[in-house]
Coordinates of C-alpha atoms and ligand atoms in Angstrom, one line a residue:
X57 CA 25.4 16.2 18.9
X58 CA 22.9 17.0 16.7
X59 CA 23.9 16.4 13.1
X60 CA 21.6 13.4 12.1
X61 CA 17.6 12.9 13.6
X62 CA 15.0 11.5 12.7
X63 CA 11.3 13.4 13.1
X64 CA 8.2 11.3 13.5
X65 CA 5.7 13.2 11.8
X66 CA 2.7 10.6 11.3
X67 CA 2.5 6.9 11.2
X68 CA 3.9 6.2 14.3
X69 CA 0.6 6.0 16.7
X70 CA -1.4 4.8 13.8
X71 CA -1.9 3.0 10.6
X72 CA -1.9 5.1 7.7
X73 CA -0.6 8.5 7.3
X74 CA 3.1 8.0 7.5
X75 CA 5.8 10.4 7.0
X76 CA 8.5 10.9 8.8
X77 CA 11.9 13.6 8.5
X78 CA 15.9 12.6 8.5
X79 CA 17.5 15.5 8.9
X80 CA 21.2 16.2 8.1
X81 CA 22.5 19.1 8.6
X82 CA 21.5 22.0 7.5
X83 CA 18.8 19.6 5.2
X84 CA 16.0 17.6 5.6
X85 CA 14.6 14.5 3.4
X86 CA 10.8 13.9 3.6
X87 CA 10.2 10.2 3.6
X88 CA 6.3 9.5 2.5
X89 CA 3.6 11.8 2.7
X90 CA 0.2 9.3 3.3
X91 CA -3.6 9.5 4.2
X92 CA -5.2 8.1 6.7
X93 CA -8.3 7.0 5.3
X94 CA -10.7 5.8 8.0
X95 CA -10.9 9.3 9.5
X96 CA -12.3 10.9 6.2
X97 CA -15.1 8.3 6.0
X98 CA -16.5 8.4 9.4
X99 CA -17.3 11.7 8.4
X100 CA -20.3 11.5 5.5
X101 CA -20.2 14.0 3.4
X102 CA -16.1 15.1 3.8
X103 CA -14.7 15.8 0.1
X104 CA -11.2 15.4 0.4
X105 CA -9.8 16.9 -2.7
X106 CA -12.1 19.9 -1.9
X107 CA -10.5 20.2 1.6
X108 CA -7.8 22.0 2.9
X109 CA -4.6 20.8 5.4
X110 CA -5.2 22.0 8.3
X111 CA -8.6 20.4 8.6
X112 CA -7.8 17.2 7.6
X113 CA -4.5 17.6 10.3
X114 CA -7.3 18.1 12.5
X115 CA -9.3 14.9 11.4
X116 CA -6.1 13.1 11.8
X117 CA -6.2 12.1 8.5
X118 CA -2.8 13.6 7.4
X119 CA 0.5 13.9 9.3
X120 CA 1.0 17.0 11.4
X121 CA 3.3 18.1 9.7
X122 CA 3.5 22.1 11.4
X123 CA 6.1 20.4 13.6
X124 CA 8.1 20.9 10.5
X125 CA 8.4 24.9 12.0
X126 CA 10.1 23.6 14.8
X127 CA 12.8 22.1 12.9
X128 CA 16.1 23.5 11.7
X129 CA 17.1 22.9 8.1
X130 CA 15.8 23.4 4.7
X131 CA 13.8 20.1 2.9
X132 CA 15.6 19.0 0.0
X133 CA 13.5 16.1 -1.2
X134 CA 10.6 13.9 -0.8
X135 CA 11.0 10.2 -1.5
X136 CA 7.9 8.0 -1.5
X137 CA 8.6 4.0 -1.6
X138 CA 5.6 2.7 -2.7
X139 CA 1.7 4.2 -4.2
X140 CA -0.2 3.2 -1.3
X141 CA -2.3 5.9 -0.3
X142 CA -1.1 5.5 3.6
X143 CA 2.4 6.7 2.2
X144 CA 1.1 9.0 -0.8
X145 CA -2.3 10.3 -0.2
X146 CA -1.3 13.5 1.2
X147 CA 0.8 14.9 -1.2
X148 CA -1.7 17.0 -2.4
X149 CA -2.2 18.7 0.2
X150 CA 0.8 19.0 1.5
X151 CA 3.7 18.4 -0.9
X152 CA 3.2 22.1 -2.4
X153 CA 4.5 23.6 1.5
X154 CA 8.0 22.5 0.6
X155 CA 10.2 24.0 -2.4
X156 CA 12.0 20.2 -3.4
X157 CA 11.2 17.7 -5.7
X158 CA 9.0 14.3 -5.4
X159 CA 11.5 10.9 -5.9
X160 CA 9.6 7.8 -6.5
X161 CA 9.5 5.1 -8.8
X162 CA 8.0 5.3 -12.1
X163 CA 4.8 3.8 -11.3
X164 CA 4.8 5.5 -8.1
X165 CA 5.2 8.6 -10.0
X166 CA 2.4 7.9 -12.0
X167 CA 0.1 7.4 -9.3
X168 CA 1.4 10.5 -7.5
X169 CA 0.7 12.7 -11.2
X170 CA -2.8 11.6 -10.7
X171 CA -3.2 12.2 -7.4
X172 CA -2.0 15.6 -7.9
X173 CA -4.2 15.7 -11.2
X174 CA -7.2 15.2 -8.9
X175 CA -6.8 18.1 -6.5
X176 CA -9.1 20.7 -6.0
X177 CA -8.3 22.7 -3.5
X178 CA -4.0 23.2 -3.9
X179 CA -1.7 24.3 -6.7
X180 CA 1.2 21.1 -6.6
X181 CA 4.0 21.9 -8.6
X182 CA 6.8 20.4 -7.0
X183 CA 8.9 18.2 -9.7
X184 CA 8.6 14.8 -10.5
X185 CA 11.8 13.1 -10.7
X186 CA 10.8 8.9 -11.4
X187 CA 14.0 6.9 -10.1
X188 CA 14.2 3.7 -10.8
X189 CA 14.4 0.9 -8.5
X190 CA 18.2 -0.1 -8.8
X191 CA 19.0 3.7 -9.0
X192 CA 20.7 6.2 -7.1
X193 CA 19.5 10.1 -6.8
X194 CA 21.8 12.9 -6.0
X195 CA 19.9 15.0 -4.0
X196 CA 22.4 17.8 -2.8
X197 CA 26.3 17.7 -3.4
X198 CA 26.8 14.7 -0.1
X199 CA 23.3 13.6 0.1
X200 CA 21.9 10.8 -2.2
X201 CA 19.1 8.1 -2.2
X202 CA 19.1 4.5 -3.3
X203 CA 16.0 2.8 -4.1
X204 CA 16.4 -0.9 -3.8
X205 CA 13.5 -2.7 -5.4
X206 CA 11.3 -5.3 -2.9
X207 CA 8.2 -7.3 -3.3
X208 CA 5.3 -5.6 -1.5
X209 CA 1.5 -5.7 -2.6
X210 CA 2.0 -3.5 -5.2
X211 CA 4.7 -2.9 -7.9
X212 CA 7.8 -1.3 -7.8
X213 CA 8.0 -1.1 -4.5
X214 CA 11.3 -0.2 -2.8
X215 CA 13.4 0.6 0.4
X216 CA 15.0 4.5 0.3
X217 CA 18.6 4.1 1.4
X218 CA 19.7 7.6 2.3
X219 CA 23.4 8.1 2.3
X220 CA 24.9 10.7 4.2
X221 CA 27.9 11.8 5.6
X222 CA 27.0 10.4 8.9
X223 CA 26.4 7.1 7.4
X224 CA 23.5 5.5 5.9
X225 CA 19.9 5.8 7.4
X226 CA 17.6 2.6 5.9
X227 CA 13.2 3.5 5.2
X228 CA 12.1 0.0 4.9
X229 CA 7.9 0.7 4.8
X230 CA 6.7 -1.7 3.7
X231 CA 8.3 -5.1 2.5
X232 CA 7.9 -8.6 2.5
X233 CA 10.7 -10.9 1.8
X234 CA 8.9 -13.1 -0.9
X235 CA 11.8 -15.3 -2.7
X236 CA 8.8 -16.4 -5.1
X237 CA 7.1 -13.4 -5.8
X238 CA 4.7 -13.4 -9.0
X239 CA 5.6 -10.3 -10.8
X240 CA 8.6 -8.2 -10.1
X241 CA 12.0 -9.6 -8.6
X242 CA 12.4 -11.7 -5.5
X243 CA 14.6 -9.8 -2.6
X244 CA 18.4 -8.4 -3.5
X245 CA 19.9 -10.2 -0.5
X246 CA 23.2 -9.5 -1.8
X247 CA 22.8 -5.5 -1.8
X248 CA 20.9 -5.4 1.4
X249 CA 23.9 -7.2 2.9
X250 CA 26.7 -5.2 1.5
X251 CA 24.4 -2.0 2.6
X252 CA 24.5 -3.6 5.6
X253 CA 28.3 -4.4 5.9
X254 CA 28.7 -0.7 4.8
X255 CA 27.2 0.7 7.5
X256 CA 23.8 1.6 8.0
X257 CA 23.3 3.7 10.8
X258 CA 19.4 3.9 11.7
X259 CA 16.9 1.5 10.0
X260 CA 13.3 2.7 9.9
X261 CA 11.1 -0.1 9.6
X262 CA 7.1 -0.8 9.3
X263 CA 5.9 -3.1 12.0
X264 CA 2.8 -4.0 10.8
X265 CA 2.7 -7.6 10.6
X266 CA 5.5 -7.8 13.6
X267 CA 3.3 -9.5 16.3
X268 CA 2.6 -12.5 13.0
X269 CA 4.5 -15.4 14.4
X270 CA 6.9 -16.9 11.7
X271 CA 7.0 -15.8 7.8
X272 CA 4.8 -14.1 5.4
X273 CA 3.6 -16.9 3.2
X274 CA 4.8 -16.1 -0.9
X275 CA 2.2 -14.3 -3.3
X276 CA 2.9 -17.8 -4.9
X277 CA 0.9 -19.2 -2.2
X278 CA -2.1 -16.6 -2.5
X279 CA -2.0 -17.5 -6.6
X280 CA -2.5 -21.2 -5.6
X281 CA -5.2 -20.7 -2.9
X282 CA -7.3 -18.5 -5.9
X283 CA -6.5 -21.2 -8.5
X284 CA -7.9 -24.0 -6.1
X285 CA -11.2 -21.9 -5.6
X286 CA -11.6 -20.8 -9.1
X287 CA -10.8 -24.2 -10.8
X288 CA -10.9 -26.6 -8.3
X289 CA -14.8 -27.0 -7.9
X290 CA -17.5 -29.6 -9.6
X291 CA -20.0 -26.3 -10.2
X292 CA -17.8 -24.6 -12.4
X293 CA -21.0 -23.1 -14.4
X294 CA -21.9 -21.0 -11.2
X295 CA -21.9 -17.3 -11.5
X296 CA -18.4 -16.0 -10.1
X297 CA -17.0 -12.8 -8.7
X298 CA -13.5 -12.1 -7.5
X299 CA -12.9 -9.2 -5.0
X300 CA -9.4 -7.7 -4.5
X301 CA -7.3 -4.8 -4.1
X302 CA -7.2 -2.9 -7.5
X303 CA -3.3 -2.0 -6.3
X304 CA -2.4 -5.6 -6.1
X305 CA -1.3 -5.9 -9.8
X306 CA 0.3 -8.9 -8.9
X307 CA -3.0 -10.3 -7.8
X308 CA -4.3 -9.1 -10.6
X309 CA -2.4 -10.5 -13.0
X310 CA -3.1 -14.0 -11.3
X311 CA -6.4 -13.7 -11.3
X312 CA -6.4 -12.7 -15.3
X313 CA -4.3 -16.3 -15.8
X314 CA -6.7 -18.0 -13.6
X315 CA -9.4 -17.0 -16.0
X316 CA -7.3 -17.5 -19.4
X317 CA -7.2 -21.2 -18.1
X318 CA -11.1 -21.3 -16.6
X319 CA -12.1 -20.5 -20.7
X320 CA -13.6 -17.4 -19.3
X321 CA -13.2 -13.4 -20.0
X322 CA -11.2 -11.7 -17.3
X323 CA -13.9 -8.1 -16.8
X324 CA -12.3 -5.3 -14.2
X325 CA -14.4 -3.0 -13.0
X326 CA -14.4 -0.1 -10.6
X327 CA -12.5 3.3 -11.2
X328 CA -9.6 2.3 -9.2
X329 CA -9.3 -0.4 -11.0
X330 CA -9.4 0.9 -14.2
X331 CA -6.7 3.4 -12.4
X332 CA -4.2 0.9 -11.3
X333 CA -4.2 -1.8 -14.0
X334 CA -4.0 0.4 -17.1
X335 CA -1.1 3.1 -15.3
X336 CA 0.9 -0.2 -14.7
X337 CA -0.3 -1.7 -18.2
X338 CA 0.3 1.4 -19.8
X339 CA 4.3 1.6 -18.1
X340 CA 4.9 -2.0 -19.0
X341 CA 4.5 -3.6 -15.6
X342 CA 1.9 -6.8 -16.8
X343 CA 0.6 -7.3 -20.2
X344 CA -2.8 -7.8 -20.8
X345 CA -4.6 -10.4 -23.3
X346 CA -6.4 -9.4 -25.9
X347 CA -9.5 -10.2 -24.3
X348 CA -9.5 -8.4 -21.3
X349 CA -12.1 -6.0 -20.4
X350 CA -12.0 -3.1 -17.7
X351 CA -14.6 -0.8 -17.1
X352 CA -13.9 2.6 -14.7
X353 CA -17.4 4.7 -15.4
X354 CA -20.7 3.4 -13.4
X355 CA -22.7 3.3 -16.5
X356 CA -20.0 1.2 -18.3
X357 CA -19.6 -1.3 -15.4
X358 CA -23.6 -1.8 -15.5
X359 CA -23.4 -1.8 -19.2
X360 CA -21.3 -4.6 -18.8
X361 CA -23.3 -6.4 -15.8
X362 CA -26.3 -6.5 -17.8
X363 CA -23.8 -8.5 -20.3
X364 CA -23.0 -10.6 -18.6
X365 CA -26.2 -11.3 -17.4
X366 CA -27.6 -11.9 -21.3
X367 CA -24.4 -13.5 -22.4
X368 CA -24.3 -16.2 -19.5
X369 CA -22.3 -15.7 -16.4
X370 CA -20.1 -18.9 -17.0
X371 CA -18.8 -16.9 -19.8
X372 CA -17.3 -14.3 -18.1
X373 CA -15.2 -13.6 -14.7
X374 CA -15.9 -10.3 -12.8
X375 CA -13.1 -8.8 -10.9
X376 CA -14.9 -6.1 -8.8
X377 CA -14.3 -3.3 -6.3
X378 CA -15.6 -3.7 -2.6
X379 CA -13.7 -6.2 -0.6
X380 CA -14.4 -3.9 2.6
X381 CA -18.0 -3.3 2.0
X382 CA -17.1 0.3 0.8
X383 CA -20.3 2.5 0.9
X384 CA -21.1 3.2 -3.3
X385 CA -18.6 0.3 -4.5
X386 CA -19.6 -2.1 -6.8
X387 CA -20.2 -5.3 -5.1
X388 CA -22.0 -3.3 -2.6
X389 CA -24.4 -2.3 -5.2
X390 CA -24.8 -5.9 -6.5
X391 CA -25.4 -7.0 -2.8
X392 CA -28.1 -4.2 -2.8
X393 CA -29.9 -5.5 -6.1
X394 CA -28.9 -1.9 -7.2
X395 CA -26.7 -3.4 -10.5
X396 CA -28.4 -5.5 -13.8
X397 CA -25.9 -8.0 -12.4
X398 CA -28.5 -10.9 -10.2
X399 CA -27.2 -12.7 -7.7
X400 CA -28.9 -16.4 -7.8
X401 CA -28.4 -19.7 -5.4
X402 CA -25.0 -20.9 -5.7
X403 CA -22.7 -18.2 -7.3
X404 CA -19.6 -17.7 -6.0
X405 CA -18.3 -14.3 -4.9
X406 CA -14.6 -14.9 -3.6
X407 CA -13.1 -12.2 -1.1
X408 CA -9.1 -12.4 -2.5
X409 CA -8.4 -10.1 0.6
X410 CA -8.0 -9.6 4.7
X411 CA -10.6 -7.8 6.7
X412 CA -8.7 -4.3 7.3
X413 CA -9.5 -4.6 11.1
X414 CA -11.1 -1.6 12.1
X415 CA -14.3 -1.1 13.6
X416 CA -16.3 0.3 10.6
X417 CA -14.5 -2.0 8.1
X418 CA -15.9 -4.5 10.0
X419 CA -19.6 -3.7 10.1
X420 CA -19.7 -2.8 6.4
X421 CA -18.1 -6.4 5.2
X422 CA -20.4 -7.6 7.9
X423 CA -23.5 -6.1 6.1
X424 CA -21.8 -6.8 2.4
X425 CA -22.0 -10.8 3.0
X426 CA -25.2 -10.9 4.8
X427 CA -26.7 -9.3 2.0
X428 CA -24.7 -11.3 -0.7
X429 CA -25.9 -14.5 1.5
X430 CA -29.6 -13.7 1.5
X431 CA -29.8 -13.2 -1.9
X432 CA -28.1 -16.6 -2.1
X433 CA -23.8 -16.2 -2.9
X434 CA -21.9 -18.7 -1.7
X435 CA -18.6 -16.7 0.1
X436 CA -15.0 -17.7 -0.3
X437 CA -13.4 -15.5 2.5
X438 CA -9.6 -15.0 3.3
X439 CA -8.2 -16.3 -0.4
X440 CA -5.3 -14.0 0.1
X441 CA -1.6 -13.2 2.0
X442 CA -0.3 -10.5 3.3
X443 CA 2.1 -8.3 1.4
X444 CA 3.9 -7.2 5.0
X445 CA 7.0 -8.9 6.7
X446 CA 5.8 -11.6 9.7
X447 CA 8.1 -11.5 12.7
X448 CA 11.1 -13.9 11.6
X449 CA 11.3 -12.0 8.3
X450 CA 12.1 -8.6 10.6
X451 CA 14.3 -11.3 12.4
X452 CA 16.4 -11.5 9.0
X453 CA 16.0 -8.1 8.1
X454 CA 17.8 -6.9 11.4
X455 CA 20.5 -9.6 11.2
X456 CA 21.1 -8.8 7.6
X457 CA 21.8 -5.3 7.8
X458 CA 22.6 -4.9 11.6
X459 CA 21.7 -0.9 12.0
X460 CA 23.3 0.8 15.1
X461 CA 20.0 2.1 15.6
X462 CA 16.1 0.8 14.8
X463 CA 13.4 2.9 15.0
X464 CA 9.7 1.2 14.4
X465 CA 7.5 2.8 12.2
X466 CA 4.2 2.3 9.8
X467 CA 1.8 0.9 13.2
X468 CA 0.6 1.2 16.2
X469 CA 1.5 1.0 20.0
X470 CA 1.2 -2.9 19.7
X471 CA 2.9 -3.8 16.5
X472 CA 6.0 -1.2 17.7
X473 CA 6.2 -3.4 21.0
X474 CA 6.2 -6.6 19.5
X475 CA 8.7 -5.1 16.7
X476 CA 10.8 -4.0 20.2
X477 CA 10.7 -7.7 21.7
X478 CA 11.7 -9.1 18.7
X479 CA 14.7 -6.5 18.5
X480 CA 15.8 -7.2 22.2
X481 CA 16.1 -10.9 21.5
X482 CA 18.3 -9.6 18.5
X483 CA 20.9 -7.7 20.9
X484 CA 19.0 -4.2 20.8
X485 CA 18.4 -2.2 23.8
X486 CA 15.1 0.1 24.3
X487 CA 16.2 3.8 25.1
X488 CA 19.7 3.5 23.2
X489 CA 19.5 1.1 20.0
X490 CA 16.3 0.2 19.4
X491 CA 14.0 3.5 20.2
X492 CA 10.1 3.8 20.5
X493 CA 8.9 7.2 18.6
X494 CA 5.5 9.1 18.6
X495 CA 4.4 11.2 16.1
X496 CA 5.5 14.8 17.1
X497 CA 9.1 13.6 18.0
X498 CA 12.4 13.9 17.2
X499 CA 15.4 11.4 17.8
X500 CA 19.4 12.9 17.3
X501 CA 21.3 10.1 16.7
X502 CA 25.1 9.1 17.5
X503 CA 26.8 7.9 14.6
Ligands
ZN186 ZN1 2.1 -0.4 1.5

């Protein structure tokens, strides 16, 4: 029986870099095409949009995807959930191999158009096609996909249901089920369960947070924890920086509240987040207040250090790039003395992020706060939650929609085993229901 399979081509040994195949048939769906960033920076001087595919294959910062040669069937579409680099980052390099069009939401899409913009080195002319969460795609005459929206850490993030004639196969990378989320809509339960009741026959699922005992605390709870730093202090003069993800609109959009009620004037800056914030501002995602000012260009940003600076720093709340101690970001070059912006005893710089836990991540936050620390910052680490489903929320996820088959995806060796555990307590049995991939292979399924 070989009618219905799924191919791990990349994610499935690592974080980052996921894509993976269902085909049907004679056809093939593409689900994702992401980067893997940390193997592009340990090499100094690597240009990626001047690079080509095969060398960054061979960096392992792209999925393999040559094993595509090996298998039958023509690709009719490629669906991307979410803009995450780690599940769009490749497509310029790679999306242009395949004649079909590129499904995503609409602010998905518009990340996608620029990363496409941004390429140097490829030609990408595949369509766009922007499907809203909510909506269904016909992709050939009894293939279709369903996006069905779900909070995540950035917006409008969904699962890819693909229907086939062999039943259903379910891409849930990546999800949280947040029933208070703040921006965007709190979990469908009612459509995952009828999807569920209808049949799903394999669920691919991220297992990132899957060794996390219990639940991912709500975004609510992350918008709290920044309000208490921010407002609840007796120095409230104090110079103050926020930190964050520039894809975290959600974040974002708490953090430009939190300032509205501090009296002071929200300032982004940092080309991605000048990026993310005005493409979701721009598509009607978050308004912004009058007020707020973002700044993408390096002379702009120290433009607008060295206005704060005059104006008074209690005036004014900078929302910069660098949480990871990124080489050339800007709170890296504040740390360094390298900005107008001064750092003096007692201001605040806020970290509203995790520690991406890699070896190099590690040593460059390390260096960022020692440096901060010695020139006098007072550090608020941690203010943040994670946008990736804990252990008892893939608990309910499995229970809910009760796939004949799981396969874990989006992690490594460890966060697939603890996925499995969790699975076998839920009924599933390694080798037949619940199956462990690498990248490279291929799993025909039984409907
Ligand atoms: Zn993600």
């Amino acid at each position: 029986m070989e009618d219905i399979g799924i191919v791990a081509v990349g994610g499935y040994n690592e974080m980052g870099r996921n894509m993976t195949a269902v085909v049907v048939g004679e056809d093939i769906i593409i689900l994702d095409m992401g980067i893997r960033l940390d193997r592009v920076q340990i090499h100094e001087d690597a240009e990626i949009d001047r690079m080509h595919s095969l060398e960054l294959i061979d960096m392992g910062a792209i999925p393999d995807d040559t094993i595509m040669r090996d298998v039958n069937g023509t690709v009719r579409a490629i669906v991307c959930t979410h803009g995450h680099l780690d599940h769009i980052g490749a497509i310029p390099k790679l999306a242009h191999r395949y004649n079909a069009p590129i499904i995503s939401t609409p602010y998905t899409t518009a990340l996608i158009r620029q990363q496409i913009d941004e390429e140097k080195k490829f030609k990408v002319n595949n369509p766009l096609i922007a499907l809203k969460a909510g909506g269904t795609y016909e992709i050939t005459e009894d293939i279709s996909v369903e996006f069905i929206s779900i909070p995540h850490s950035i917006v409008d993030s969904v699962i890819a249901v693909i229907h086939t004639p062999y039943g259903s196969v379910m891409y849930a990378c990546d999800f949280k089920l947040d029933r208070a989320p703040t921006l965007g809509e709190s979990p469908d339960f009612d459509v995952l369960k009828k999807i569920g009741q209808d049949g799903v026959l394999a669920m691919i699922t991220e297992t990132t947070n899957s060794a996390r005992s219990g639940k991912t605390p709500s975004e609510t709870i992350a918008k709290e924890m920044l309000r208490d730093v921010l407002l609840g202090t007796e120095e409230s003069h104090v110079g103050m920086i926020v930190t964050t993800f520039a894809s975290h609109i959600a974040r974002l959009n708490a953090i430009i509240e939190i300032a509205e009620e501090m009296g002071r004037i929200p300032v982004f800056m940092g080309r991605s987040m000048e990026k993310y914030l005005l493409a979701a501002h721009d598509l009607g995602y978050i308004t912004l207040p009058d007020d707020v000012e973002i700044y993408g260009q390096r002379k702009d940003v120290d433009k607008a250090l060295k206005k704060i600076m005059e104006d008074g720093k209690e005036k004014y709340l900078p929302v910069v790039t660098g949480h990871q101690g990124e080489p050339g970001s800007i709170l890296v070059r504040i740390s360094n003395g390298e900005t107008p912006f001064k750092v003096e005893s007692g201001d605040r710089i806020i970290f509203s992020a995790n520690i991406i836990p890699s070896p190099m991540t590690r040593a460059n936050r390390y260096a960022l706060e020692t440096k901060l620390k010695m020139r006098g910052a007072r550090i608020y680490d941690d203010v943040h939650v994670s946008g990736h489903a804990y252990r008892e929320d893939h608990w309910e996820m499995l229970r809910m929609v009760q796939p004949t088959h799981v396969i874990p995806a989006h992690g490594d060796l460890a966060m697939h085993s603890a996925y499995i555990e969790m699975a076998e307590d839920a009924g599933y049995v390694l080798g037949e229901t619940v199956h462990l991939l690498r990248n490279g292979e291929i799993l025909f399924l039984e409907p």
